[in-house]
GROMACS .gro file of C-alpha atoms in nm:
model
  456
    1UNK     CA    1  14.864  15.284  16.546
    2UNK     CA    2  15.200  15.303  16.384
    3UNK     CA    3  15.367  15.627  16.440
    4UNK     CA    4  15.459  15.814  16.143
    5UNK     CA    5  15.839  15.898  16.063
    6UNK     CA    6  15.858  16.275  16.146
    7UNK     CA    7  16.103  16.573  16.218
    8UNK     CA    8  16.063  16.929  16.309
    9UNK     CA    9  16.250  17.182  16.129
   10UNK     CA   10  16.308  17.487  16.389
   11UNK     CA   11  16.550  17.769  16.371
   12UNK     CA   12  16.705  18.020  16.625
   13UNK     CA   13  16.473  18.299  16.501
   14UNK     CA   14  16.258  18.403  16.187
   15UNK     CA   15  16.432  18.489  15.892
   16UNK     CA   16  16.677  18.196  15.908
   17UNK     CA   17  16.539  18.000  15.602
   18UNK     CA   18  16.289  17.737  15.768
   19UNK     CA   19  16.035  17.763  15.460
   20UNK     CA   20  16.304  17.730  15.202
   21UNK     CA   21  16.425  17.404  15.380
   22UNK     CA   22  16.116  17.288  15.450
   23UNK     CA   23  15.985  17.327  15.116
   24UNK     CA   24  16.259  17.217  14.928
   25UNK     CA   25  16.287  16.891  15.165
   26UNK     CA   26  15.922  16.831  15.092
   27UNK     CA   27  15.991  16.845  14.710
   28UNK     CA   28  16.322  16.650  14.740
   29UNK     CA   29  16.164  16.369  14.926
   30UNK     CA   30  15.862  16.367  14.700
   31UNK     CA   31  16.070  16.365  14.390
   32UNK     CA   32  16.236  16.058  14.511
   33UNK     CA   33  15.946  15.860  14.551
   34UNK     CA   34  15.870  15.941  14.936
   35UNK     CA   35  15.493  16.007  15.038
   36UNK     CA   36  15.548  16.324  15.248
   37UNK     CA   37  15.293  16.497  15.469
   38UNK     CA   38  15.349  16.854  15.538
   39UNK     CA   39  15.270  17.061  15.863
   40UNK     CA   40  15.316  17.445  15.984
   41UNK     CA   41  15.349  17.497  16.354
   42UNK     CA   42  15.106  17.802  16.448
   43UNK     CA   43  14.844  18.016  16.264
   44UNK     CA   44  15.029  18.088  15.937
   45UNK     CA   45  14.816  18.027  15.598
   46UNK     CA   46  15.098  18.122  15.366
   47UNK     CA   47  15.373  17.865  15.434
   48UNK     CA   48  15.127  17.600  15.372
   49UNK     CA   49  15.059  17.700  15.037
   50UNK     CA   50  15.425  17.618  14.940
   51UNK     CA   51  15.407  17.306  15.114
   52UNK     CA   52  15.134  17.197  14.936
   53UNK     CA   53  15.318  17.276  14.588
   54UNK     CA   54  15.634  17.071  14.705
   55UNK     CA   55  15.427  16.767  14.844
   56UNK     CA   56  15.129  16.762  14.644
   57UNK     CA   57  14.924  16.679  14.954
   58UNK     CA   58  14.709  16.921  15.185
   59UNK     CA   59  14.939  17.100  15.432
   60UNK     CA   60  14.802  17.132  15.786
   61UNK     CA   61  14.837  17.361  16.086
   62UNK     CA   62  14.932  17.238  16.418
   63UNK     CA   63  14.848  17.516  16.671
   64UNK     CA   64  14.806  17.407  17.049
   65UNK     CA   65  14.673  17.738  17.140
   66UNK     CA   66  14.401  17.739  16.881
   67UNK     CA   67  14.299  17.368  16.916
   68UNK     CA   68  14.444  17.286  17.241
   69UNK     CA   69  14.741  17.062  17.313
   70UNK     CA   70  14.546  16.715  17.328
   71UNK     CA   71  14.428  16.781  16.994
   72UNK     CA   72  14.789  16.816  16.827
   73UNK     CA   73  14.864  16.458  16.794
   74UNK     CA   74  14.515  16.333  16.640
   75UNK     CA   75  14.546  16.613  16.400
   76UNK     CA   76  14.896  16.498  16.322
   77UNK     CA   77  14.779  16.137  16.277
   78UNK     CA   78  14.484  16.267  16.069
   79UNK     CA   79  14.705  16.465  15.851
   80UNK     CA   80  14.995  16.194  15.810
   81UNK     CA   81  14.771  15.926  15.714
   82UNK     CA   82  14.949  15.688  15.459
   83UNK     CA   83  15.248  15.926  15.437
   84UNK     CA   84  15.609  15.767  15.452
   85UNK     CA   85  15.744  16.086  15.629
   86UNK     CA   86  15.620  16.386  15.783
   87UNK     CA   87  15.809  16.719  15.812
   88UNK     CA   88  15.680  16.989  16.026
   89UNK     CA   89  15.805  17.370  15.990
   90UNK     CA   90  15.826  17.550  16.304
   91UNK     CA   91  15.733  17.909  16.380
   92UNK     CA   92  15.966  18.192  16.471
   93UNK     CA   93  16.256  18.077  16.699
   94UNK     CA   94  16.251  17.718  16.844
   95UNK     CA   95  16.136  17.825  17.195
   96UNK     CA   96  15.900  18.122  17.074
   97UNK     CA   97  15.546  18.087  17.173
   98UNK     CA   98  15.262  18.286  17.345
   99UNK     CA   99  15.377  18.528  17.570
  100UNK     CA  100  15.313  18.544  17.931
  101UNK     CA  101  15.189  18.198  17.999
  102UNK     CA  102  15.459  18.099  18.260
  103UNK     CA  103  15.524  17.755  18.121
  104UNK     CA  104  15.870  17.609  18.113
  105UNK     CA  105  15.830  17.564  17.746
  106UNK     CA  106  15.611  17.812  17.575
  107UNK     CA  107  15.262  17.738  17.483
  108UNK     CA  108  15.247  17.709  17.104
  109UNK     CA  109  15.596  17.718  17.038
  110UNK     CA  110  15.795  17.502  16.804
  111UNK     CA  111  15.968  17.315  17.130
  112UNK     CA  112  15.610  17.269  17.232
  113UNK     CA  113  15.450  17.112  16.925
  114UNK     CA  114  15.785  16.894  16.917
  115UNK     CA  115  15.750  16.788  17.252
  116UNK     CA  116  15.366  16.676  17.170
  117UNK     CA  117  15.493  16.484  16.880
  118UNK     CA  118  15.775  16.337  17.041
  119UNK     CA  119  15.964  16.442  16.722
  120UNK     CA  120  16.340  16.501  16.668
  121UNK     CA  121  16.429  16.851  16.598
  122UNK     CA  122  16.652  16.980  16.330
  123UNK     CA  123  16.788  17.354  16.378
  124UNK     CA  124  16.814  17.566  16.045
  125UNK     CA  125  17.059  17.825  16.061
  126UNK     CA  126  17.158  18.111  15.861
  127UNK     CA  127  17.526  18.081  15.834
  128UNK     CA  128  17.579  18.412  15.668
  129UNK     CA  129  17.836  18.597  15.890
  130UNK     CA  130  17.855  18.264  16.129
  131UNK     CA  131  18.198  18.096  16.194
  132UNK     CA  132  18.320  17.903  16.516
  133UNK     CA  133  18.066  18.088  16.714
  134UNK     CA  134  17.808  17.830  16.563
  135UNK     CA  135  17.919  17.620  16.819
  136UNK     CA  136  17.821  17.830  17.093
  137UNK     CA  137  17.477  17.895  16.947
  138UNK     CA  138  17.407  17.485  16.882
  139UNK     CA  139  17.517  17.446  17.237
  140UNK     CA  140  17.288  17.707  17.392
  141UNK     CA  141  16.988  17.556  17.215
  142UNK     CA  142  17.064  17.224  17.298
  143UNK     CA  143  17.127  17.261  17.643
  144UNK     CA  144  16.833  17.524  17.722
  145UNK     CA  145  16.556  17.281  17.740
  146UNK     CA  146  16.721  16.939  17.728
  147UNK     CA  147  16.373  16.763  17.703
  148UNK     CA  148  16.380  16.883  17.354
  149UNK     CA  149  16.587  16.641  17.127
  150UNK     CA  150  16.795  16.853  16.925
  151UNK     CA  151  16.953  16.612  16.664
  152UNK     CA  152  17.099  16.799  16.378
  153UNK     CA  153  17.163  17.116  16.197
  154UNK     CA  154  17.089  17.234  15.846
  155UNK     CA  155  17.303  17.520  15.729
  156UNK     CA  156  17.153  17.781  15.528
  157UNK     CA  157  17.331  18.063  15.312
  158UNK     CA  158  17.665  17.900  15.327
  159UNK     CA  159  17.922  18.092  15.115
  160UNK     CA  160  18.210  17.867  14.995
  161UNK     CA  161  18.321  17.525  15.055
  162UNK     CA  162  18.565  17.672  15.308
  163UNK     CA  163  18.284  17.835  15.498
  164UNK     CA  164  18.124  17.498  15.507
  165UNK     CA  165  18.427  17.334  15.648
  166UNK     CA  166  18.437  17.576  15.931
  167UNK     CA  167  18.084  17.536  15.998
  168UNK     CA  168  18.074  17.173  16.023
  169UNK     CA  169  18.394  17.164  16.235
  170UNK     CA  170  18.182  17.386  16.473
  171UNK     CA  171  17.903  17.149  16.498
  172UNK     CA  172  18.118  16.873  16.529
  173UNK     CA  173  18.261  17.042  16.838
  174UNK     CA  174  17.919  16.997  17.010
  175UNK     CA  175  17.825  16.668  16.866
  176UNK     CA  176  17.538  16.771  16.637
  177UNK     CA  177  17.560  16.637  16.274
  178UNK     CA  178  17.534  16.853  15.969
  179UNK     CA  179  17.240  16.722  15.773
  180UNK     CA  180  17.320  16.956  15.475
  181UNK     CA  181  17.445  17.285  15.366
  182UNK     CA  182  17.231  17.495  15.112
  183UNK     CA  183  17.421  17.761  14.928
  184UNK     CA  184  17.363  18.125  14.910
  185UNK     CA  185  17.133  18.170  14.591
  186UNK     CA  186  16.871  18.441  14.462
  187UNK     CA  187  16.672  18.175  14.320
  188UNK     CA  188  16.510  18.102  14.644
  189UNK     CA  189  16.383  18.430  14.722
  190UNK     CA  190  16.001  18.458  14.751
  191UNK     CA  191  15.823  18.794  14.677
  192UNK     CA  192  15.711  18.934  15.024
  193UNK     CA  193  15.499  19.228  15.145
  194UNK     CA  194  15.296  19.352  15.473
  195UNK     CA  195  15.204  19.024  15.611
  196UNK     CA  196  15.474  18.801  15.485
  197UNK     CA  197  15.518  18.623  15.185
  198UNK     CA  198  15.313  18.642  14.866
  199UNK     CA  199  15.074  18.349  14.878
  200UNK     CA  200  15.128  18.055  14.648
  201UNK     CA  201  14.808  18.066  14.459
  202UNK     CA  202  14.840  18.424  14.406
  203UNK     CA  203  15.204  18.380  14.262
  204UNK     CA  204  15.082  18.100  14.028
  205UNK     CA  205  15.353  17.966  13.782
  206UNK     CA  206  15.639  18.164  13.965
  207UNK     CA  207  15.556  18.007  14.289
  208UNK     CA  208  15.598  17.667  14.103
  209UNK     CA  209  15.921  17.774  13.980
  210UNK     CA  210  16.038  17.888  14.327
  211UNK     CA  211  15.919  17.556  14.459
  212UNK     CA  212  16.112  17.368  14.202
  213UNK     CA  213  16.430  17.584  14.267
  214UNK     CA  214  16.394  17.498  14.635
  215UNK     CA  215  16.369  17.133  14.546
  216UNK     CA  216  16.667  17.134  14.335
  217UNK     CA  217  16.888  17.311  14.577
  218UNK     CA  218  16.787  17.094  14.857
  219UNK     CA  219  16.786  16.777  14.665
  220UNK     CA  220  17.180  16.864  14.572
  221UNK     CA  221  17.284  16.968  14.958
  222UNK     CA  222  17.118  16.798  15.199
  223UNK     CA  223  17.170  16.428  15.294
  224UNK     CA  224  16.808  16.309  15.248
  225UNK     CA  225  16.892  15.953  15.376
  226UNK     CA  226  17.040  16.077  15.684
  227UNK     CA  227  16.717  16.290  15.738
  228UNK     CA  228  16.482  16.041  15.677
  229UNK     CA  229  16.675  15.795  15.898
  230UNK     CA  230  16.652  16.058  16.183
  231UNK     CA  231  16.266  16.107  16.106
  232UNK     CA  232  16.219  15.734  16.192
  233UNK     CA  233  16.390  15.778  16.529
  234UNK     CA  234  16.073  15.948  16.648
  235UNK     CA  235  15.923  15.805  16.942
  236UNK     CA  236  15.572  15.623  16.953
  237UNK     CA  237  15.283  15.867  16.911
  238UNK     CA  238  14.980  15.684  17.084
  239UNK     CA  239  14.629  15.753  17.046
  240UNK     CA  240  14.360  15.760  16.750
  241UNK     CA  241  14.361  16.007  16.434
  242UNK     CA  242  14.135  16.290  16.455
  243UNK     CA  243  13.809  16.229  16.294
  244UNK     CA  244  13.549  16.506  16.199
  245UNK     CA  245  13.274  16.248  16.217
  246UNK     CA  246  13.314  16.209  16.585
  247UNK     CA  247  13.365  16.586  16.634
  248UNK     CA  248  13.016  16.699  16.503
  249UNK     CA  249  12.694  16.516  16.480
  250UNK     CA  250  12.521  16.542  16.145
  251UNK     CA  251  12.260  16.819  16.135
  252UNK     CA  252  12.126  16.688  15.812
  253UNK     CA  253  12.074  16.376  15.591
  254UNK     CA  254  12.246  16.376  15.267
  255UNK     CA  255  11.928  16.440  15.078
  256UNK     CA  256  11.865  16.753  15.262
  257UNK     CA  257  12.240  16.872  15.298
  258UNK     CA  258  12.238  17.221  15.283
  259UNK     CA  259  12.475  17.405  15.050
  260UNK     CA  260  12.769  17.614  15.220
  261UNK     CA  261  12.963  17.827  14.987
  262UNK     CA  262  13.315  17.882  15.082
  263UNK     CA  263  13.520  18.170  14.926
  264UNK     CA  264  13.837  18.074  14.765
  265UNK     CA  265  14.088  18.189  14.502
  266UNK     CA  266  14.377  18.435  14.520
  267UNK     CA  267  14.184  18.726  14.752
  268UNK     CA  268  14.068  18.445  15.002
  269UNK     CA  269  14.321  18.172  15.047
  270UNK     CA  270  14.333  18.175  15.461
  271UNK     CA  271  14.155  17.867  15.555
  272UNK     CA  272  14.210  17.531  15.756
  273UNK     CA  273  14.137  17.222  15.574
  274UNK     CA  274  13.964  17.098  15.850
  275UNK     CA  275  13.706  17.357  15.825
  276UNK     CA  276  13.555  17.185  15.496
  277UNK     CA  277  13.598  16.851  15.664
  278UNK     CA  278  13.388  16.942  15.951
  279UNK     CA  279  13.141  17.116  15.735
  280UNK     CA  280  13.055  16.806  15.532
  281UNK     CA  281  13.078  16.581  15.875
  282UNK     CA  282  12.791  16.815  15.985
  283UNK     CA  283  12.594  16.735  15.689
  284UNK     CA  284  12.655  17.035  15.435
  285UNK     CA  285  12.767  17.003  15.101
  286UNK     CA  286  13.096  17.238  15.040
  287UNK     CA  287  13.084  17.445  14.714
  288UNK     CA  288  13.374  17.706  14.631
  289UNK     CA  289  13.335  18.029  14.483
  290UNK     CA  290  13.593  18.260  14.376
  291UNK     CA  291  13.481  18.624  14.409
  292UNK     CA  292  13.739  18.741  14.139
  293UNK     CA  293  13.589  18.531  13.887
  294UNK     CA  294  13.215  18.389  13.980
  295UNK     CA  295  12.942  18.618  13.919
  296UNK     CA  296  12.707  18.412  14.110
  297UNK     CA  297  12.694  18.206  14.464
  298UNK     CA  298  12.667  17.838  14.378
  299UNK     CA  299  12.317  17.711  14.311
  300UNK     CA  300  12.108  17.656  14.644
  301UNK     CA  301  12.346  17.811  14.871
  302UNK     CA  302  12.220  17.865  15.244
  303UNK     CA  303  12.541  17.957  15.420
  304UNK     CA  304  12.835  18.164  15.316
  305UNK     CA  305  13.172  18.138  15.449
  306UNK     CA  306  13.419  18.438  15.380
  307UNK     CA  307  13.783  18.302  15.509
  308UNK     CA  308  14.069  18.566  15.554
  309UNK     CA  309  14.328  18.636  15.249
  310UNK     CA  310  14.444  18.954  15.081
  311UNK     CA  311  14.143  19.125  14.941
  312UNK     CA  312  14.341  19.456  14.995
  313UNK     CA  313  14.561  19.353  14.718
  314UNK     CA  314  14.266  19.263  14.476
  315UNK     CA  315  14.027  19.548  14.587
  316UNK     CA  316  13.968  19.679  14.230
  317UNK     CA  317  13.858  19.350  14.064
  318UNK     CA  318  13.678  19.238  14.389
  319UNK     CA  319  13.483  19.576  14.331
  320UNK     CA  320  13.450  19.533  13.980
  321UNK     CA  321  13.234  19.191  14.002
  322UNK     CA  322  12.915  19.392  14.116
  323UNK     CA  323  12.705  19.106  14.021
  324UNK     CA  324  12.846  18.897  14.314
  325UNK     CA  325  12.875  19.175  14.547
  326UNK     CA  326  12.475  19.242  14.487
  327UNK     CA  327  12.392  18.899  14.512
  328UNK     CA  328  12.583  18.832  14.880
  329UNK     CA  329  12.413  19.169  15.001
  330UNK     CA  330  12.108  19.054  14.894
  331UNK     CA  331  12.193  18.715  15.074
  332UNK     CA  332  12.296  18.860  15.400
  333UNK     CA  333  11.971  19.074  15.424
  334UNK     CA  334  11.776  18.746  15.425
  335UNK     CA  335  11.921  18.665  15.751
  336UNK     CA  336  12.118  18.386  15.615
  337UNK     CA  337  12.412  18.275  15.813
  338UNK     CA  338  12.758  18.447  15.697
  339UNK     CA  339  13.084  18.346  15.863
  340UNK     CA  340  13.333  18.603  15.785
  341UNK     CA  341  13.687  18.624  15.902
  342UNK     CA  342  13.955  18.908  15.865
  343UNK     CA  343  13.947  18.963  15.452
  344UNK     CA  344  13.604  18.827  15.473
  345UNK     CA  345  13.517  19.129  15.703
  346UNK     CA  346  13.660  19.387  15.470
  347UNK     CA  347  13.490  19.234  15.164
  348UNK     CA  348  13.136  19.271  15.346
  349UNK     CA  349  13.203  19.633  15.446
  350UNK     CA  350  13.088  19.942  15.232
  351UNK     CA  351  13.456  19.997  15.102
  352UNK     CA  352  13.812  19.894  15.098
  353UNK     CA  353  14.065  20.163  15.000
  354UNK     CA  354  13.797  20.360  14.847
  355UNK     CA  355  13.648  20.079  14.635
  356UNK     CA  356  13.312  19.971  14.690
  357UNK     CA  357  13.245  19.656  14.829
  358UNK     CA  358  12.942  19.422  14.935
  359UNK     CA  359  12.766  19.676  15.163
  360UNK     CA  360  12.651  19.441  15.420
  361UNK     CA  361  12.824  19.603  15.701
  362UNK     CA  362  12.835  19.968  15.773
  363UNK     CA  363  13.230  19.968  15.762
  364UNK     CA  364  13.500  20.128  15.556
  365UNK     CA  365  13.848  19.979  15.547
  366UNK     CA  366  14.181  20.099  15.481
  367UNK     CA  367  14.547  20.026  15.538
  368UNK     CA  368  14.680  20.099  15.888
  369UNK     CA  369  15.020  20.239  15.972
  370UNK     CA  370  15.072  19.947  16.248
  371UNK     CA  371  15.017  19.563  16.215
  372UNK     CA  372  14.797  19.399  16.486
  373UNK     CA  373  14.934  19.044  16.567
  374UNK     CA  374  14.881  18.822  16.836
  375UNK     CA  375  14.684  18.557  16.998
  376UNK     CA  376  14.345  18.681  17.163
  377UNK     CA  377  14.127  18.501  17.468
  378UNK     CA  378  13.766  18.628  17.326
  379UNK     CA  379  13.438  18.615  17.466
  380UNK     CA  380  13.125  18.601  17.232
  381UNK     CA  381  12.947  18.918  17.278
  382UNK     CA  382  12.611  18.777  17.153
  383UNK     CA  383  12.418  18.521  16.993
  384UNK     CA  384  12.530  18.432  16.623
  385UNK     CA  385  12.517  18.158  16.376
  386UNK     CA  386  12.850  18.041  16.525
  387UNK     CA  387  12.857  18.081  16.912
  388UNK     CA  388  12.610  18.120  17.218
  389UNK     CA  389  12.659  18.464  17.378
  390UNK     CA  390  12.911  18.393  17.641
  391UNK     CA  391  13.139  18.141  17.458
  392UNK     CA  392  13.516  18.156  17.522
  393UNK     CA  393  13.751  18.092  17.227
  394UNK     CA  394  14.104  18.125  17.166
  395UNK     CA  395  14.166  18.303  16.839
  396UNK     CA  396  14.466  18.489  16.640
  397UNK     CA  397  14.460  18.851  16.500
  398UNK     CA  398  14.681  18.922  16.192
  399UNK     CA  399  14.611  19.222  15.983
  400UNK     CA  400  14.737  19.568  15.880
  401UNK     CA  401  14.409  19.729  15.798
  402UNK     CA  402  14.148  19.888  16.002
  403UNK     CA  403  13.772  19.950  15.979
  404UNK     CA  404  13.579  20.257  16.073
  405UNK     CA  405  13.396  20.194  16.273
  406UNK     CA  406  13.616  19.961  16.447
  407UNK     CA  407  13.311  19.737  16.561
  408UNK     CA  408  12.934  19.725  16.540
  409UNK     CA  409  12.671  19.823  16.798
  410UNK     CA  410  12.679  19.467  16.880
  411UNK     CA  411  13.048  19.357  16.833
  412UNK     CA  412  13.157  18.989  16.762
  413UNK     CA  413  13.386  18.955  17.057
  414UNK     CA  414  13.501  19.125  17.393
  415UNK     CA  415  13.864  19.054  17.495
  416UNK     CA  416  14.063  19.210  17.784
  417UNK     CA  417  14.430  19.298  17.779
  418UNK     CA  418  14.663  19.525  17.981
  419UNK     CA  419  14.482  19.808  17.791
  420UNK     CA  420  14.146  19.724  17.905
  421UNK     CA  421  13.852  19.580  17.736
  422UNK     CA  422  13.832  19.545  17.350
  423UNK     CA  423  13.511  19.535  17.139
  424UNK     CA  424  13.584  19.384  16.806
  425UNK     CA  425  13.371  19.281  16.487
  426UNK     CA  426  13.020  19.292  16.398
  427UNK     CA  427  12.691  19.073  16.467
  428UNK     CA  428  12.449  19.190  16.194
  429UNK     CA  429  12.165  18.952  16.135
  430UNK     CA  430  12.276  18.632  16.039
  431UNK     CA  431  12.622  18.771  16.002
  432UNK     CA  432  12.922  18.708  16.244
  433UNK     CA  433  13.227  18.903  16.104
  434UNK     CA  434  13.547  18.961  16.264
  435UNK     CA  435  13.920  19.014  16.247
  436UNK     CA  436  13.963  18.718  16.474
  437UNK     CA  437  14.091  18.399  16.290
  438UNK     CA  438  13.970  18.097  16.471
  439UNK     CA  439  14.042  17.726  16.400
  440UNK     CA  440  13.745  17.491  16.340
  441UNK     CA  441  13.906  17.186  16.476
  442UNK     CA  442  13.944  17.390  16.795
  443UNK     CA  443  13.556  17.478  16.803
  444UNK     CA  444  13.375  17.216  16.629
  445UNK     CA  445  13.045  17.293  16.796
  446UNK     CA  446  13.063  17.609  16.604
  447UNK     CA  447  13.050  17.443  16.280
  448UNK     CA  448  12.764  17.210  16.370
  449UNK     CA  449  12.568  17.515  16.509
  450UNK     CA  450  12.617  17.711  16.159
  451UNK     CA  451  12.507  17.412  15.948
  452UNK     CA  452  12.196  17.379  16.175
  453UNK     CA  453  12.118  17.742  16.115
  454UNK     CA  454  12.171  17.673  15.735
  455UNK     CA  455  11.892  17.430  15.757
  456UNK     CA  456  11.649  17.684  15.874
   0.00000   0.00000   0.00000
């Protein structure tokens, strides 16, 4: 298999401008006629929405913690099919990953993914307040783990022509080429809230305008030819592309394909593209439902997936759609399989910030004072439409709401940390509801089990 041209955009830390640079780069390369494939390191659901707008192509996540290191290159090949060039946006700082693993390069870090992809790294640096000291920063990042090929720098928030000259001289001192200098501009700001940027699907026309602004500024300030040339220096990446048909056995013939309704729209936008692909490979027919707009489940629905998102931002209109709430409650009471993650859990509860929800689960949810964030090694606490009791998974928790009670009589998960054993989520009839996000490509057997349950 031919190795796609690829480059990883990293940074010294969060807030340096990776998303601006990656989104603008995708848009500028597409504008000049390149077919570009976007990727995001880690479990982030928000940045890929902006990438998709810029590239006009599905944006995919690469997360060694959730899918296993061996699946990263196959998933990359799958997502980069027929693209001329791939842009991989990193997470946090270049070497920031899962804490406590003891590896030389932290598991799940941008550096880890760059290593798995054998890709050159471009460091995006917020230049505000930087001068000659940029040379020391670049030297340190290149020398810290020399097996990671730091191949260039993109300067962000450059204040003036003179500022750019000083920064370019500093980078030249350590032998790193400057591939672009993005000026400071308020046009590139995207609104944020408690979990990061406002999602592109919620932001609508303003998100499109923001992406166009990012594209314009990157097109005028970055050497696209030099960056594309750097991407073509990536090493050979052996192995086949990930294929959902090889991950799951079909559970039904086309004539008997069960309908799996998957919630989407502004309130439920946190999902992975591989989920629908695996559901279809397992023999299901995927039908989208928007709980803000649709008053009925799709005709013939035999399984329901409620992914994460921001239902707390849409609690009033979600509550006002009483017809769908009642239908979902009736559907769940039949014992039909329902898979709810994070935002989906909130929607299934009795109330969300005092607004009535579906009432499937005996839980009330509200905003909490602290964000819960991090990877979890979890064990399935009981039998469900997704997992056999005792199944071990790697998941990710990312929310600033809490439910009362925090878990059901039979929780969805157990996990252990320094504070002891935690019980989390709800198993209730055919419902598996939890704050924990999992990646279907890391747990394909769970998808096949879910489709098989739909057939019953």
